[in-house]
Amino acid sequence: MVQRIERDAVKRLMEEGAQVVEVLPREEYEYEHIPGALHIWLRELYLEAATRLQRSKSVIVYCNDYL
Amino acid sequence: MSPRAALQLEQMGFEQVYDYVPGKSDWTAAGLPREGESAALPQAADITRREVPTCPFSSNVGEALERMEAGGERVCVVVNEAATVMGLLSANQAREARSDTKVEAVMLQGPATIRANEPLEPLLKRMSDASVHTILVTDPEGRLLGLLDRNDVEEAVHAKHGVSH
């Protein structure tokens, strides 16, 4: 089940080796992203996730904010 | 977008999926590191002064004044145990009150604050227009990150434009 997390949990999971993925369009990722985050646009997630993400590791997804 | 992404990954069979719902706006607003083109553009977090005199919300005016005078400070930020900004107390206000008065009764409540990812140029204009010399920087939860001095903002903005004094 997907867990909704806050900032402190993101930091902790990153320290434990989680994969962080920004799902916004590329230009937004290029402008600013969390250090170490991968870019996989939401529309390409189905195509890219299987090859670029490890199933054995946690995955954190994020976009810009609540909206 | 992230909730949809999270559900999609779960449907694809990923078992440990987390949705950082507040997103990168929350991350940068807390003054945490960032990568990308924006990293070259100064934000409030980059020039925030981290050493800021504080006094506990639970203290009385006498204790707060003692701390300020010991440190040669004219003002202190009143914070609770979680470092959430509760108010501002000046040494002058403290001297005019009874020493056993609680700081919450004397302090300026709800001081203006900005987030760490505030762009500097529009901020400088707002501070100048309002004749504000310093402003508190807090994270999205209202916890104190530091203090921003308008002189530092001016310097950073002018440095960006190649203007020297």
XYZ file of C-alpha atoms in Angstrom:
232
model
C 0.000 0.000 0.000
C 1.308 3.453 -0.887
C 2.383 5.455 2.127
C 2.105 9.218 2.161
C 5.161 10.681 3.854
C 6.528 13.973 5.079
C 9.926 15.550 4.709
C 11.652 13.886 7.673
C 10.647 10.449 6.417
C 12.022 11.307 2.975
C 15.383 12.159 4.494
C 15.439 8.973 6.537
C 14.494 6.766 3.583
C 17.089 8.463 1.383
C 19.739 7.616 3.958
C 18.554 4.022 3.778
C 19.017 3.958 0.002
C 15.557 4.762 -1.342
C 15.149 5.693 -4.988
C 13.723 9.185 -5.359
C 11.786 10.008 -8.512
C 10.455 13.338 -9.739
C 7.475 12.802 -12.042
C 7.038 16.341 -13.363
C 7.922 17.310 -16.970
C 11.628 17.396 -17.729
C 12.048 21.154 -17.827
C 10.713 21.416 -14.284
C 13.114 18.718 -13.148
C 16.013 20.473 -14.896
C 15.130 23.721 -13.163
C 15.089 22.242 -9.677
C 15.009 18.824 -8.081
C 15.876 17.063 -4.864
C 19.557 16.034 -4.958
C 19.957 12.547 -6.328
C 16.410 12.328 -7.669
C 15.824 10.517 -10.945
C 13.534 11.985 -13.549
C 10.712 9.843 -14.917
C 7.820 11.851 -16.309
C 4.484 10.523 -15.155
C 3.414 9.806 -18.742
C 6.468 7.630 -19.266
C 6.427 5.911 -15.894
C 4.900 2.688 -17.216
C 7.590 2.431 -19.899
C 10.561 3.505 -17.813
C 9.988 2.288 -14.257
C 10.522 -1.403 -14.935
C 13.984 -0.822 -16.407
C 15.194 2.148 -14.397
C 13.953 1.333 -10.895
C 14.901 -1.558 -8.647
C 11.908 -3.394 -7.205
C 13.903 -4.465 -4.175
C 14.382 -0.874 -3.024
C 11.940 1.705 -1.730
C 10.706 4.256 -4.213
C 9.712 7.796 -3.251
C 7.788 9.787 -5.852
C 7.156 13.491 -5.702
C 5.996 16.420 -7.756
C 5.794 20.109 -6.897
C 3.315 20.271 -4.033
C -0.170 19.250 -2.934
C -1.823 20.645 -6.044
C 0.849 13.963 -10.141
C 2.709 12.055 -7.471
C -0.364 10.216 -6.097
C -1.063 8.879 -9.599
C 2.581 7.905 -9.996
C 2.590 6.120 -6.668
C -0.536 4.122 -7.516
C 0.839 3.250 -10.919
C 4.036 1.895 -9.396
C 2.031 -0.118 -6.909
C -0.039 -1.590 -9.734
C 3.192 -2.482 -11.516
C 4.189 -4.578 -8.523
C 6.521 -2.238 -6.651
C 5.944 -3.016 -2.999
C 7.673 -0.195 -1.136
C 6.194 2.947 -2.641
C 6.069 6.283 -0.868
C 4.373 9.477 -1.961
C 6.069 12.644 -0.749
C 2.871 14.616 -1.117
C 4.137 18.092 -0.069
C 6.718 17.793 -2.860
C 9.832 19.725 -3.745
C 8.235 23.047 -2.799
C 8.129 21.772 0.762
C 11.717 20.496 0.478
C 13.168 23.797 -0.726
C 10.971 25.854 1.594
C 12.720 24.082 4.461
C 16.088 25.256 3.162
C 17.265 21.800 2.104
C 19.765 21.363 -0.755
C 18.584 21.447 -4.340
C 20.045 20.559 -7.719
C 19.338 21.964 -11.137
C 19.445 25.414 -12.709
C 17.936 27.025 -9.620
C 20.938 25.998 -7.542
C 22.870 28.832 -9.191
C 20.192 31.376 -8.252
C 20.431 32.618 -4.667
C 17.479 32.047 -2.403
C 16.841 33.159 1.139
C 18.305 29.940 2.562
C 21.656 30.670 0.929
C 22.233 33.884 2.896
C 20.248 33.246 6.063
C 22.134 33.901 9.276
C 21.693 30.731 11.295
C 22.900 32.032 14.643
C 19.869 33.829 16.027
C 19.269 34.716 19.678
C 16.269 32.838 21.024
C 14.446 32.547 24.293
C 12.030 29.833 25.416
C 8.303 30.492 25.243
C 8.032 29.104 28.759
C 10.400 31.660 30.252
C 9.602 34.890 32.006
C 10.711 38.337 30.980
C 13.471 38.502 33.579
C 15.093 35.312 32.317
C 14.802 36.422 28.700
C 16.328 39.822 29.445
C 19.200 38.182 31.277
C 19.937 36.039 28.230
C 19.792 39.009 25.878
C 22.008 41.181 28.027
C 24.533 38.391 28.504
C 24.799 38.046 24.729
C 24.619 41.759 23.968
C 21.431 41.219 21.969
C 18.660 43.767 21.457
C 16.015 41.263 20.440
C 15.374 37.552 20.736
C 13.074 35.177 18.911
C 10.649 33.451 21.234
C 10.399 29.766 20.351
C 8.719 26.716 21.842
C 10.344 23.315 22.438
C 9.982 22.432 18.768
C 11.737 25.655 17.728
C 8.473 26.998 16.330
C 8.488 30.778 16.227
C 6.021 32.181 18.744
C 7.023 35.843 18.772
C 9.701 38.489 19.109
C 10.842 40.124 22.316
C 12.990 43.225 22.455
C 15.250 44.074 25.365
C 13.463 47.414 25.697
C 10.083 45.695 26.028
C 11.567 43.314 28.576
C 12.970 46.151 30.701
C 9.581 47.857 30.844
C 7.765 44.759 32.107
C 7.823 43.044 35.460
C 10.506 40.373 35.502
C 8.063 37.625 36.488
C 5.755 38.363 33.560
C 5.574 35.553 31.031
C 7.222 36.462 27.707
C 4.042 35.592 25.820
C 2.309 38.520 27.495
C 4.912 41.006 26.277
C 6.275 39.657 23.019
C 5.208 40.723 19.552
C 3.051 37.839 18.423
C 3.070 36.461 14.890
C 6.129 38.223 13.450
C 6.487 38.250 9.686
C 8.387 35.309 8.293
C 9.492 34.034 4.921
C 10.353 30.619 3.581
C 13.849 29.478 2.709
C 13.104 29.237 -1.022
C 12.046 32.875 -1.311
C 13.660 34.478 -4.410
C 15.848 37.397 -3.400
C 15.052 40.117 -5.903
C 11.331 40.456 -5.202
C 12.090 40.006 -1.516
C 14.534 42.909 -1.557
C 11.907 45.166 -3.088
C 9.308 44.144 -0.497
C 11.746 44.681 2.382
C 12.805 48.067 1.006
C 9.238 49.214 0.378
C 8.263 48.238 3.925
C 11.471 49.618 5.466
C 12.172 46.207 6.968
C 15.791 45.539 7.869
C 15.567 41.958 9.049
C 13.095 39.133 8.654
C 12.811 35.673 10.132
C 13.191 32.599 7.941
C 11.162 29.549 8.942
C 10.392 26.132 7.505
C 6.826 25.198 6.437
C 6.091 24.127 10.009
C 7.062 27.540 11.342
C 10.316 26.355 12.887
C 13.116 28.889 12.999
C 15.832 28.497 10.375
C 17.500 31.865 10.848
C 17.412 35.568 10.181
C 17.762 37.424 6.909
C 19.411 40.837 6.904
C 18.473 43.254 4.127
C 22.124 44.241 3.674
C 22.938 40.626 2.859
C 20.028 40.466 0.425
C 21.216 43.617 -1.348
C 24.729 42.265 -1.567
C 23.568 38.972 -3.034
C 21.269 40.640 -5.571
C 23.972 43.096 -6.636
C 26.542 40.323 -6.886
C 24.220 38.436 -9.196
C 24.005 41.480 -11.444
C 27.720 42.171 -11.251
C 27.246 45.403 -9.341
C 29.919 46.207 -6.771
C 29.972 48.821 -4.047
